[in-house]
PDB file of C-alpha atoms in Angstrom:
ATOM      1  CA  MET A   1       0.000   0.000   0.000  1.00  0.00           C
ATOM      2  CA  GLU A   2       2.806   2.396   0.932  1.00  0.00           C
ATOM      3  CA  THR A   3       4.580   1.643  -2.371  1.00  0.00           C
ATOM      4  CA  LYS A   4       1.354   2.265  -4.291  1.00  0.00           C
ATOM      5  CA  ILE A   5       0.869   5.627  -2.530  1.00  0.00           C
ATOM      6  CA  LYS A   6       4.445   6.612  -3.358  1.00  0.00           C
ATOM      7  CA  ARG A   7       3.870   5.729  -7.022  1.00  0.00           C
ATOM      8  CA  ILE A   8       0.706   7.844  -7.087  1.00  0.00           C
ATOM      9  CA  ALA A   9       2.552  10.755  -5.464  1.00  0.00           C
ATOM     10  CA  ILE A  10       5.443  10.486  -7.909  1.00  0.00           C
ATOM     11  CA  GLY A  11       3.018  10.261 -10.832  1.00  0.00           C
ATOM     12  CA  ALA A  12       1.124  13.313  -9.627  1.00  0.00           C
ATOM     13  CA  THR A  13       4.372  15.238  -9.206  1.00  0.00           C
ATOM     14  CA  ILE A  14       5.483  14.357 -12.737  1.00  0.00           C
ATOM     15  CA  GLY A  15       2.071  15.367 -14.047  1.00  0.00           C
ATOM     16  CA  ILE A  16       2.251  18.748 -12.305  1.00  0.00           C
ATOM     17  CA  ILE A  17       5.765  19.331 -13.612  1.00  0.00           C
ATOM     18  CA  GLY A  18       4.553  18.446 -17.106  1.00  0.00           C
ATOM     19  CA  ILE A  19       1.707  20.939 -16.858  1.00  0.00           C
ATOM     20  CA  ILE A  20       4.080  23.634 -15.620  1.00  0.00           C
ATOM     21  CA  VAL A  21       6.498  22.958 -18.502  1.00  0.00           C
ATOM     22  CA  ILE A  22       3.705  23.005 -21.098  1.00  0.00           C
ATOM     23  CA  ALA A  23       2.269  26.195 -19.621  1.00  0.00           C
ATOM     24  CA  ALA A  24       5.688  27.809 -19.704  1.00  0.00           C
ATOM     25  CA  VAL A  25       6.217  26.815 -23.338  1.00  0.00           C
ATOM     26  CA  LEU A  26       2.771  27.964 -24.399  1.00  0.00           C
ATOM     27  CA  GLY A  27       3.199  31.181 -22.473  1.00  0.00           C
ATOM     28  CA  GLY A  28       6.528  31.762 -24.146  1.00  0.00           C
ATOM     29  CA  TRP A  29       5.118  31.202 -27.620  1.00  0.00           C
ATOM     30  CA  PHE A  30       1.699  32.760 -27.341  1.00  0.00           C
ATOM     31  CA  GLY A  31       1.276  34.714 -24.123  1.00  0.00           C
ATOM     32  CA  SER A  32       4.457  36.707 -23.756  1.00  0.00           C
ATOM     33  CA  LYS A  33       4.292  40.317 -24.785  1.00  0.00           C
ATOM     34  CA  ASP A  34       8.070  40.304 -25.167  1.00  0.00           C
ATOM     35  CA  ILE A  35       7.927  37.473 -27.720  1.00  0.00           C
ATOM     36  CA  GLN A  36       5.125  39.197 -29.615  1.00  0.00           C
ATOM     37  CA  SER A  37       7.000  42.478 -29.684  1.00  0.00           C
ATOM     38  CA  ASN A  38      10.244  40.732 -30.652  1.00  0.00           C
ATOM     39  CA  PRO A  39       9.192  37.809 -32.875  1.00  0.00           C
ATOM     40  CA  ARG A  40      11.661  35.156 -33.960  1.00  0.00           C
ATOM     41  CA  VAL A  41      10.753  35.714 -37.621  1.00  0.00           C
ATOM     42  CA  LEU A  42       9.083  38.543 -39.545  1.00  0.00           C
ATOM     43  CA  ASN A  43       7.655  37.579 -42.927  1.00  0.00           C
ATOM     44  CA  ILE A  44       7.574  40.254 -45.607  1.00  0.00           C
ATOM     45  CA  GLY A  45       5.447  39.982 -48.753  1.00  0.00           C
ATOM     46  CA  LEU A  46       6.529  41.200 -52.187  1.00  0.00           C
ATOM     47  CA  ILE A  47       4.054  41.788 -55.015  1.00  0.00           C
ATOM     48  CA  PRO A  48       5.201  40.181 -58.280  1.00  0.00           C
ATOM     49  CA  ALA A  49       6.882  42.635 -60.645  1.00  0.00           C
ATOM     50  CA  GLU A  50       9.499  40.426 -62.254  1.00  0.00           C
ATOM     51  CA  ASP A  51      11.127  36.998 -61.847  1.00  0.00           C
ATOM     52  CA  ASN A  52      10.721  35.817 -58.240  1.00  0.00           C
ATOM     53  CA  GLU A  53      14.376  34.902 -57.730  1.00  0.00           C
ATOM     54  CA  GLU A  54      15.479  38.252 -59.133  1.00  0.00           C
ATOM     55  CA  MET A  55      13.079  40.074 -56.806  1.00  0.00           C
ATOM     56  CA  VAL A  56      14.398  38.277 -53.727  1.00  0.00           C
ATOM     57  CA  LYS A  57      17.943  39.081 -54.869  1.00  0.00           C
ATOM     58  CA  LYS A  58      17.131  42.789 -55.255  1.00  0.00           C
ATOM     59  CA  PHE A  59      15.471  42.940 -51.846  1.00  0.00           C
ATOM     60  CA  LYS A  60      18.319  41.117 -50.070  1.00  0.00           C
ATOM     61  CA  PRO A  61      19.998  44.364 -48.855  1.00  0.00           C
ATOM     62  CA  THR A  62      16.621  45.578 -47.539  1.00  0.00           C
ATOM     63  CA  ILE A  63      16.022  42.331 -45.696  1.00  0.00           C
ATOM     64  CA  GLU A  64      19.538  42.272 -44.221  1.00  0.00           C
ATOM     65  CA  TYR A  65      19.128  45.861 -43.009  1.00  0.00           C
ATOM     66  CA  LEU A  66      15.787  45.072 -41.364  1.00  0.00           C
ATOM     67  CA  GLU A  67      17.226  41.988 -39.669  1.00  0.00           C
ATOM     68  CA  LYS A  68      20.051  44.049 -38.196  1.00  0.00           C
ATOM     69  CA  LYS A  69      17.794  46.950 -37.229  1.00  0.00           C
ATOM     70  CA  LEU A  70      14.978  44.868 -35.732  1.00  0.00           C
ATOM     71  CA  GLY A  71      17.134  42.124 -34.252  1.00  0.00           C
ATOM     72  CA  THR A  72      15.080  39.344 -35.801  1.00  0.00           C
ATOM     73  CA  LYS A  73      15.131  37.134 -38.877  1.00  0.00           C
ATOM     74  CA  VAL A  74      13.203  38.477 -41.873  1.00  0.00           C
ATOM     75  CA  GLU A  75      11.897  36.073 -44.516  1.00  0.00           C
ATOM     76  CA  PRO A  76      10.718  37.217 -47.988  1.00  0.00           C
ATOM     77  CA  PHE A  77       7.481  35.872 -49.444  1.00  0.00           C
ATOM     78  CA  VAL A  78       6.743  36.247 -53.161  1.00  0.00           C
ATOM     79  CA  ALA A  79       3.302  35.202 -54.371  1.00  0.00           C
ATOM     80  CA  THR A  80       2.352  34.383 -57.947  1.00  0.00           C
ATOM     81  CA  ASP A  81      -0.048  37.319 -58.040  1.00  0.00           C
ATOM     82  CA  TYR A  82      -1.226  40.322 -56.034  1.00  0.00           C
ATOM     83  CA  SER A  83      -4.106  38.475 -54.389  1.00  0.00           C
ATOM     84  CA  GLY A  84      -1.640  35.895 -53.060  1.00  0.00           C
ATOM     85  CA  VAL A  85       0.129  38.575 -51.014  1.00  0.00           C
ATOM     86  CA  ILE A  86      -3.182  39.964 -49.737  1.00  0.00           C
ATOM     87  CA  GLU A  87      -4.390  36.490 -48.761  1.00  0.00           C
ATOM     88  CA  ALA A  88      -1.076  35.776 -47.016  1.00  0.00           C
ATOM     89  CA  MET A  89      -1.560  38.896 -44.902  1.00  0.00           C
ATOM     90  CA  ARG A  90      -5.193  38.028 -44.203  1.00  0.00           C
ATOM     91  CA  SER A  91      -4.196  34.558 -42.980  1.00  0.00           C
ATOM     92  CA  LYS A  92      -1.295  36.084 -40.981  1.00  0.00           C
ATOM     93  CA  LYS A  93       1.376  34.261 -42.947  1.00  0.00           C
ATOM     94  CA  ILE A  94       3.115  37.588 -43.532  1.00  0.00           C
ATOM     95  CA  ASP A  95       3.509  40.594 -41.249  1.00  0.00           C
ATOM     96  CA  ILE A  96       4.620  43.303 -43.680  1.00  0.00           C
ATOM     97  CA  ALA A  97       3.999  43.793 -47.400  1.00  0.00           C
ATOM     98  CA  PHE A  98       5.146  45.997 -50.235  1.00  0.00           C
ATOM     99  CA  LEU A  99       1.904  46.834 -52.031  1.00  0.00           C
ATOM    100  CA  GLY A 100       0.598  48.925 -54.883  1.00  0.00           C
ATOM    101  CA  PRO A 101      -1.980  51.638 -54.114  1.00  0.00           C
ATOM    102  CA  PHE A 102      -4.948  49.547 -55.278  1.00  0.00           C
ATOM    103  CA  SER A 103      -3.696  46.274 -53.790  1.00  0.00           C
ATOM    104  CA  TYR A 104      -3.212  48.218 -50.539  1.00  0.00           C
ATOM    105  CA  VAL A 105      -6.830  49.432 -50.613  1.00  0.00           C
ATOM    106  CA  LEU A 106      -7.911  45.817 -51.150  1.00  0.00           C
ATOM    107  CA  ALA A 107      -5.613  44.659 -48.328  1.00  0.00           C
ATOM    108  CA  VAL A 108      -7.179  47.191 -45.945  1.00  0.00           C
ATOM    109  CA  ASP A 109     -10.599  45.766 -46.753  1.00  0.00           C
ATOM    110  CA  LYS A 110      -9.592  42.104 -46.619  1.00  0.00           C
ATOM    111  CA  ALA A 111      -6.557  41.876 -44.332  1.00  0.00           C
ATOM    112  CA  ASP A 112      -6.661  44.939 -42.044  1.00  0.00           C
ATOM    113  CA  ALA A 113      -3.485  46.295 -43.599  1.00  0.00           C
ATOM    114  CA  GLU A 114      -2.101  49.585 -42.305  1.00  0.00           C
ATOM    115  CA  ALA A 115       0.161  51.760 -44.476  1.00  0.00           C
ATOM    116  CA  PHE A 116       3.173  53.220 -42.668  1.00  0.00           C
ATOM    117  CA  ALA A 117       5.734  54.169 -45.323  1.00  0.00           C
ATOM    118  CA  VAL A 118       5.955  55.163 -48.975  1.00  0.00           C
ATOM    119  CA  GLY A 119       9.027  55.285 -51.164  1.00  0.00           C
ATOM    120  CA  VAL A 120      10.234  58.595 -52.585  1.00  0.00           C
ATOM    121  CA  ARG A 121      11.843  58.322 -56.019  1.00  0.00           C
ATOM    122  CA  ASP A 122      15.008  59.998 -57.251  1.00  0.00           C
ATOM    123  CA  ASN A 123      12.890  62.773 -58.765  1.00  0.00           C
ATOM    124  CA  GLY A 124      11.814  63.735 -55.236  1.00  0.00           C
ATOM    125  CA  LYS A 125       8.269  62.427 -55.692  1.00  0.00           C
ATOM    126  CA  SER A 126       6.430  59.433 -54.271  1.00  0.00           C
ATOM    127  CA  THR A 127       3.897  59.472 -57.117  1.00  0.00           C
ATOM    128  CA  TYR A 128       4.172  57.578 -60.384  1.00  0.00           C
ATOM    129  CA  LYS A 129       2.156  57.165 -63.588  1.00  0.00           C
ATOM    130  CA  SER A 130       0.313  54.456 -65.467  1.00  0.00           C
ATOM    131  CA  ILE A 131       1.253  54.169 -69.130  1.00  0.00           C
ATOM    132  CA  ILE A 132      -0.129  52.430 -72.206  1.00  0.00           C
ATOM    133  CA  VAL A 133       2.592  50.885 -74.356  1.00  0.00           C
ATOM    134  CA  THR A 134       2.407  49.491 -77.876  1.00  0.00           C
ATOM    135  CA  HIS A 135       4.898  48.062 -80.363  1.00  0.00           C
ATOM    136  CA  LYS A 136       6.188  50.462 -82.992  1.00  0.00           C
ATOM    137  CA  ASP A 137       4.969  48.118 -85.741  1.00  0.00           C
ATOM    138  CA  SER A 138       1.384  47.960 -84.442  1.00  0.00           C
ATOM    139  CA  GLY A 139       0.218  51.101 -86.216  1.00  0.00           C
ATOM    140  CA  ILE A 140      -1.457  52.214 -82.961  1.00  0.00           C
ATOM    141  CA  LYS A 141      -1.061  55.918 -82.255  1.00  0.00           C
ATOM    142  CA  ASN A 142      -3.735  56.628 -79.627  1.00  0.00           C
ATOM    143  CA  LEU A 143      -6.275  54.932 -77.352  1.00  0.00           C
ATOM    144  CA  GLU A 144      -8.975  54.943 -80.041  1.00  0.00           C
ATOM    145  CA  ASP A 145      -6.717  52.800 -82.240  1.00  0.00           C
ATOM    146  CA  LEU A 146      -6.781  50.037 -79.603  1.00  0.00           C
ATOM    147  CA  LYS A 147     -10.301  48.997 -80.585  1.00  0.00           C
ATOM    148  CA  GLY A 148     -10.280  45.535 -82.123  1.00  0.00           C
ATOM    149  CA  LYS A 149      -6.780  44.812 -80.802  1.00  0.00           C
ATOM    150  CA  ASP A 150      -5.266  42.364 -78.310  1.00  0.00           C
ATOM    151  CA  PHE A 151      -4.511  44.057 -74.983  1.00  0.00           C
ATOM    152  CA  ALA A 152      -2.736  42.969 -71.786  1.00  0.00           C
ATOM    153  CA  PHE A 153      -3.415  44.339 -68.333  1.00  0.00           C
ATOM    154  CA  VAL A 154      -1.022  43.339 -65.531  1.00  0.00           C
ATOM    155  CA  ASP A 155      -3.157  41.940 -62.694  1.00  0.00           C
ATOM    156  CA  PRO A 156      -6.733  42.595 -61.510  1.00  0.00           C
ATOM    157  CA  ALA A 157      -5.356  44.138 -58.293  1.00  0.00           C
ATOM    158  CA  SER A 158      -2.705  46.263 -60.016  1.00  0.00           C
ATOM    159  CA  THR A 159      -3.146  50.022 -59.809  1.00  0.00           C
ATOM    160  CA  SER A 160      -1.100  51.153 -62.794  1.00  0.00           C
ATOM    161  CA  GLY A 161      -1.602  47.878 -64.630  1.00  0.00           C
ATOM    162  CA  ASN A 162      -5.397  47.634 -64.385  1.00  0.00           C
ATOM    163  CA  LEU A 163      -7.364  50.123 -62.254  1.00  0.00           C
ATOM    164  CA  ILE A 164      -6.012  53.384 -63.687  1.00  0.00           C
ATOM    165  CA  PRO A 165      -5.859  52.172 -67.324  1.00  0.00           C
ATOM    166  CA  ARG A 166      -9.514  51.151 -67.093  1.00  0.00           C
ATOM    167  CA  ALA A 167     -10.333  54.626 -65.787  1.00  0.00           C
ATOM    168  CA  MET A 168      -8.373  56.107 -68.700  1.00  0.00           C
ATOM    169  CA  PHE A 169     -10.315  53.956 -71.151  1.00  0.00           C
ATOM    170  CA  LYS A 170     -13.644  54.879 -69.580  1.00  0.00           C
ATOM    171  CA  LYS A 171     -12.799  58.569 -69.887  1.00  0.00           C
ATOM    172  CA  ALA A 172     -11.996  57.963 -73.565  1.00  0.00           C
ATOM    173  CA  GLY A 173     -15.322  56.172 -74.096  1.00  0.00           C
ATOM    174  CA  ILE A 174     -13.709  52.755 -74.488  1.00  0.00           C
ATOM    175  CA  ASP A 175     -14.916  49.517 -72.892  1.00  0.00           C
ATOM    176  CA  PRO A 176     -11.962  47.075 -72.989  1.00  0.00           C
ATOM    177  CA  ASP A 177     -14.161  44.019 -72.455  1.00  0.00           C
ATOM    178  CA  LYS A 178     -16.311  44.929 -75.450  1.00  0.00           C
ATOM    179  CA  ASP A 179     -14.110  47.010 -77.727  1.00  0.00           C
ATOM    180  CA  PHE A 180     -10.873  45.009 -77.635  1.00  0.00           C
ATOM    181  CA  LYS A 181     -10.384  41.788 -79.593  1.00  0.00           C
ATOM    182  CA  SER A 182      -8.989  40.102 -76.486  1.00  0.00           C
ATOM    183  CA  VAL A 183      -8.025  41.052 -72.938  1.00  0.00           C
ATOM    184  CA  THR A 184      -5.455  39.134 -70.887  1.00  0.00           C
ATOM    185  CA  TYR A 185      -3.543  39.595 -67.625  1.00  0.00           C
ATOM    186  CA  ALA A 186       0.210  39.280 -68.041  1.00  0.00           C
ATOM    187  CA  GLY A 187       0.791  38.551 -64.339  1.00  0.00           C
ATOM    188  CA  GLY A 188       3.535  41.134 -63.865  1.00  0.00           C
ATOM    189  CA  HIS A 189       4.706  44.488 -65.220  1.00  0.00           C
ATOM    190  CA  ASP A 190       7.814  43.004 -66.833  1.00  0.00           C
ATOM    191  CA  ALA A 191       5.710  40.324 -68.485  1.00  0.00           C
ATOM    192  CA  ALA A 192       3.364  42.963 -69.928  1.00  0.00           C
ATOM    193  CA  GLU A 193       6.264  44.882 -71.486  1.00  0.00           C
ATOM    194  CA  LEU A 194       7.798  41.701 -72.885  1.00  0.00           C
ATOM    195  CA  ALA A 195       4.439  40.664 -74.357  1.00  0.00           C
ATOM    196  CA  VAL A 196       4.474  43.925 -76.337  1.00  0.00           C
ATOM    197  CA  LYS A 197       8.129  43.529 -77.305  1.00  0.00           C
ATOM    198  CA  HIS A 198       7.565  40.014 -78.652  1.00  0.00           C
ATOM    199  CA  LYS A 199       4.282  41.024 -80.322  1.00  0.00           C
ATOM    200  CA  LYS A 200       2.142  38.638 -78.304  1.00  0.00           C
ATOM    201  CA  VAL A 201      -0.288  41.529 -77.784  1.00  0.00           C
ATOM    202  CA  HIS A 202      -0.767  44.809 -79.619  1.00  0.00           C
ATOM    203  CA  ALA A 203      -0.532  46.909 -76.455  1.00  0.00           C
ATOM    204  CA  ALA A 204      -0.292  46.673 -72.670  1.00  0.00           C
ATOM    205  CA  ALA A 205      -0.610  48.642 -69.449  1.00  0.00           C
ATOM    206  CA  ASP A 206       2.429  49.364 -67.295  1.00  0.00           C
ATOM    207  CA  ASN A 207       3.918  52.157 -65.173  1.00  0.00           C
ATOM    208  CA  ASP A 208       6.736  54.605 -65.720  1.00  0.00           C
ATOM    209  CA  ILE A 209       8.854  53.038 -62.955  1.00  0.00           C
ATOM    210  CA  THR A 210       9.022  49.577 -64.523  1.00  0.00           C
ATOM    211  CA  TYR A 211       9.341  51.051 -68.009  1.00  0.00           C
ATOM    212  CA  GLY A 212      12.323  53.170 -66.961  1.00  0.00           C
ATOM    213  CA  ARG A 213      14.006  50.280 -65.156  1.00  0.00           C
ATOM    214  CA  MET A 214      13.610  47.938 -68.119  1.00  0.00           C
ATOM    215  CA  LEU A 215      15.047  50.588 -70.433  1.00  0.00           C
ATOM    216  CA  ASN A 216      18.067  50.965 -68.128  1.00  0.00           C
ATOM    217  CA  GLU A 217      18.520  47.187 -67.994  1.00  0.00           C
ATOM    218  CA  LYS A 218      18.174  47.056 -71.803  1.00  0.00           C
ATOM    219  CA  LEU A 219      15.329  44.553 -71.571  1.00  0.00           C
ATOM    220  CA  ILE A 220      13.257  46.771 -73.865  1.00  0.00           C
ATOM    221  CA  SER A 221      13.913  49.827 -76.021  1.00  0.00           C
ATOM    222  CA  ALA A 222      11.926  53.039 -76.337  1.00  0.00           C
ATOM    223  CA  THR A 223      12.007  52.702 -80.115  1.00  0.00           C
ATOM    224  CA  GLU A 224      10.132  49.372 -79.966  1.00  0.00           C
ATOM    225  CA  ASN A 225       7.950  49.722 -76.848  1.00  0.00           C
ATOM    226  CA  VAL A 226       6.331  53.080 -77.470  1.00  0.00           C
ATOM    227  CA  ILE A 227       4.241  55.009 -74.912  1.00  0.00           C
ATOM    228  CA  ILE A 228       0.984  56.293 -76.439  1.00  0.00           C
ATOM    229  CA  ALA A 229      -0.756  57.505 -73.260  1.00  0.00           C
ATOM    230  CA  GLU A 230      -0.019  58.205 -69.607  1.00  0.00           C
ATOM    231  CA  SER A 231      -2.151  58.913 -66.548  1.00  0.00           C
ATOM    232  CA  ASP A 232      -2.162  61.715 -64.034  1.00  0.00           C
ATOM    233  CA  PRO A 233       0.137  61.132 -61.009  1.00  0.00           C
ATOM    234  CA  ILE A 234      -0.852  58.158 -58.815  1.00  0.00           C
ATOM    235  CA  PRO A 235      -0.270  57.999 -55.019  1.00  0.00           C
ATOM    236  CA  GLY A 236       2.927  56.110 -54.253  1.00  0.00           C
ATOM    237  CA  SER A 237       3.080  52.387 -53.519  1.00  0.00           C
ATOM    238  CA  PRO A 238       2.973  51.920 -49.731  1.00  0.00           C
ATOM    239  CA  VAL A 239       4.612  49.511 -47.349  1.00  0.00           C
ATOM    240  CA  ALA A 240       2.032  48.171 -44.899  1.00  0.00           C
ATOM    241  CA  TYR A 241       1.942  45.955 -41.849  1.00  0.00           C
ATOM    242  CA  ARG A 242      -0.869  44.028 -40.211  1.00  0.00           C
ATOM    243  CA  SER A 243      -2.787  46.401 -37.973  1.00  0.00           C
ATOM    244  CA  ASP A 244      -2.952  43.773 -35.215  1.00  0.00           C
ATOM    245  CA  LEU A 245       0.822  43.715 -34.650  1.00  0.00           C
ATOM    246  CA  PRO A 246       1.915  45.069 -31.238  1.00  0.00           C
ATOM    247  CA  ALA A 247       2.201  48.865 -31.203  1.00  0.00           C
ATOM    248  CA  ASP A 248       5.856  48.849 -30.143  1.00  0.00           C
ATOM    249  CA  LEU A 249       6.768  46.399 -32.920  1.00  0.00           C
ATOM    250  CA  LYS A 250       4.979  48.573 -35.492  1.00  0.00           C
ATOM    251  CA  LYS A 251       6.938  51.582 -34.246  1.00  0.00           C
ATOM    252  CA  LYS A 252      10.228  49.696 -34.614  1.00  0.00           C
ATOM    253  CA  ILE A 253       9.336  48.659 -38.159  1.00  0.00           C
ATOM    254  CA  LYS A 254       8.218  52.154 -39.169  1.00  0.00           C
ATOM    255  CA  ASP A 255      11.327  53.767 -37.662  1.00  0.00           C
ATOM    256  CA  ALA A 256      13.540  51.265 -39.481  1.00  0.00           C
ATOM    257  CA  PHE A 257      12.061  52.280 -42.835  1.00  0.00           C
ATOM    258  CA  LEU A 258      12.062  56.012 -42.151  1.00  0.00           C
ATOM    259  CA  GLN A 259      15.729  55.893 -41.090  1.00  0.00           C
ATOM    260  CA  MET A 260      16.843  53.569 -43.883  1.00  0.00           C
ATOM    261  CA  HIS A 261      18.285  56.293 -46.135  1.00  0.00           C
ATOM    262  CA  LYS A 262      20.455  57.554 -43.274  1.00  0.00           C
ATOM    263  CA  GLU A 263      21.801  54.173 -42.223  1.00  0.00           C
ATOM    264  CA  SER A 264      21.983  52.055 -45.387  1.00  0.00           C
ATOM    265  CA  LYS A 265      21.462  53.487 -48.864  1.00  0.00           C
ATOM    266  CA  GLU A 266      22.104  50.002 -50.234  1.00  0.00           C
ATOM    267  CA  ALA A 267      18.940  48.850 -48.464  1.00  0.00           C
ATOM    268  CA  LEU A 268      16.900  51.233 -50.626  1.00  0.00           C
ATOM    269  CA  SER A 269      16.690  48.537 -53.282  1.00  0.00           C
ATOM    270  CA  GLY A 270      13.755  46.697 -54.744  1.00  0.00           C
ATOM    271  CA  TYR A 271      11.029  48.543 -56.611  1.00  0.00           C
ATOM    272  CA  GLY A 272      12.477  51.389 -58.680  1.00  0.00           C
ATOM    273  CA  LYS A 273      14.992  54.008 -57.585  1.00  0.00           C
ATOM    274  CA  ILE A 274      14.051  54.933 -54.023  1.00  0.00           C
ATOM    275  CA  ILE A 275      16.028  57.636 -52.221  1.00  0.00           C
ATOM    276  CA  ARG A 276      14.124  57.425 -48.922  1.00  0.00           C
ATOM    277  CA  TYR A 277      10.877  56.375 -47.258  1.00  0.00           C
ATOM    278  CA  ASP A 278       8.396  58.925 -45.941  1.00  0.00           C
ATOM    279  CA  GLU A 279       5.510  58.248 -43.570  1.00  0.00           C
ATOM    280  CA  ALA A 280       2.331  57.126 -45.343  1.00  0.00           C
ATOM    281  CA  LYS A 281      -1.264  57.724 -44.274  1.00  0.00           C
ATOM    282  CA  ASP A 282      -4.337  55.734 -45.250  1.00  0.00           C
ATOM    283  CA  SER A 283      -6.220  58.873 -46.342  1.00  0.00           C
ATOM    284  CA  GLU A 284      -3.663  59.405 -49.127  1.00  0.00           C
ATOM    285  CA  TYR A 285      -5.246  56.449 -50.921  1.00  0.00           C
ATOM    286  CA  ASP A 286      -8.802  57.789 -50.921  1.00  0.00           C
ATOM    287  CA  PRO A 287      -8.386  58.878 -54.580  1.00  0.00           C
ATOM    288  CA  ILE A 288      -7.819  55.208 -55.442  1.00  0.00           C
ATOM    289  CA  ARG A 289     -11.017  54.291 -53.629  1.00  0.00           C
ATOM    290  CA  ASP A 290     -12.800  57.018 -55.601  1.00  0.00           C
ATOM    291  CA  VAL A 291     -11.581  55.562 -58.916  1.00  0.00           C
ATOM    292  CA  ALA A 292     -12.796  52.119 -57.845  1.00  0.00           C
ATOM    293  CA  LYS A 293     -16.237  53.612 -57.191  1.00  0.00           C
ATOM    294  CA  ILE A 294     -16.277  55.303 -60.602  1.00  0.00           C
ATOM    295  CA  LEU A 295     -15.550  51.914 -62.173  1.00  0.00           C
ATOM    296  CA  ASN A 296     -18.310  50.336 -60.033  1.00  0.00           C
ATOM    297  CA  LEU A 297     -15.853  47.939 -58.393  1.00  0.00           C
ATOM    298  CA  ASP A 298     -17.038  46.216 -55.224  1.00  0.00           C
ATOM    299  CA  LEU A 299     -13.830  45.810 -53.197  1.00  0.00           C
ATOM    300  CA  SER A 300     -15.403  43.214 -50.897  1.00  0.00           C
ATOM    301  CA  LYS A 301     -16.045  40.897 -53.855  1.00  0.00           C
ATOM    302  CA  MET A 302     -12.636  41.189 -55.482  1.00  0.00           C
ATOM    303  CA  ASN A 303     -10.156  38.352 -55.014  1.00  0.00           C
TER     304      ASN A 303
END
């Protein structure tokens, strides 16, 4: 009997110790404010603009800077399309994302994204423009000439590659889905330009940032890929984090971006020629929401 009681006591002690250990582990992973404010890994989403491997390579200095500044590992995440990045944020697979203005507006609606920084280009502006590009041999000189032709947008959630061009067409009295011979989505800005270059489509939407970069990299030439129309300035592409991240972590992330140009110019890589990051505010993207309304787009129903 005494031996049996001892066994029960030992078993109970082991059980209590086990509970304490489990509670400590769970508390460390899920309940500790310190762990939440200083996560082991931060995942950062990149919208597709070119080859995935090339994008990760270009963002490597940015990621290394953030790791050093934040004291935590930073992992890049590149989706196959814009909606993949938004869904990753919604499901909390990523914490931060580089977004376009329209994809940001969608991410606010679907993933509680919160803009905190916007890149300023080497011309001193954070704005950019949507452009319509055609091949020099197409015979297309203006938007009206696009009727009956094959056209490529970039992605349904792209600002300069879909939303703004559609607004431009509407203003010109053109309905792409009715007036064009065919409409496709190239999947990325580079792909849209290359589709024009290789005459897979008669024309495509793009932006002046990608166009300029591809000219510099000699991937296209201005004599072949000809701009026939451009938009008014568009609010700059923001960097956003999940709004549910701890306030002190969000401050660390924001400060890291706003100080980047002072501490590591090499980290200002990635999308276009950025000279610094300025603070971004959600209200700056209300014009994008207004364009969506003009086009009768229901943000809640968009993928």
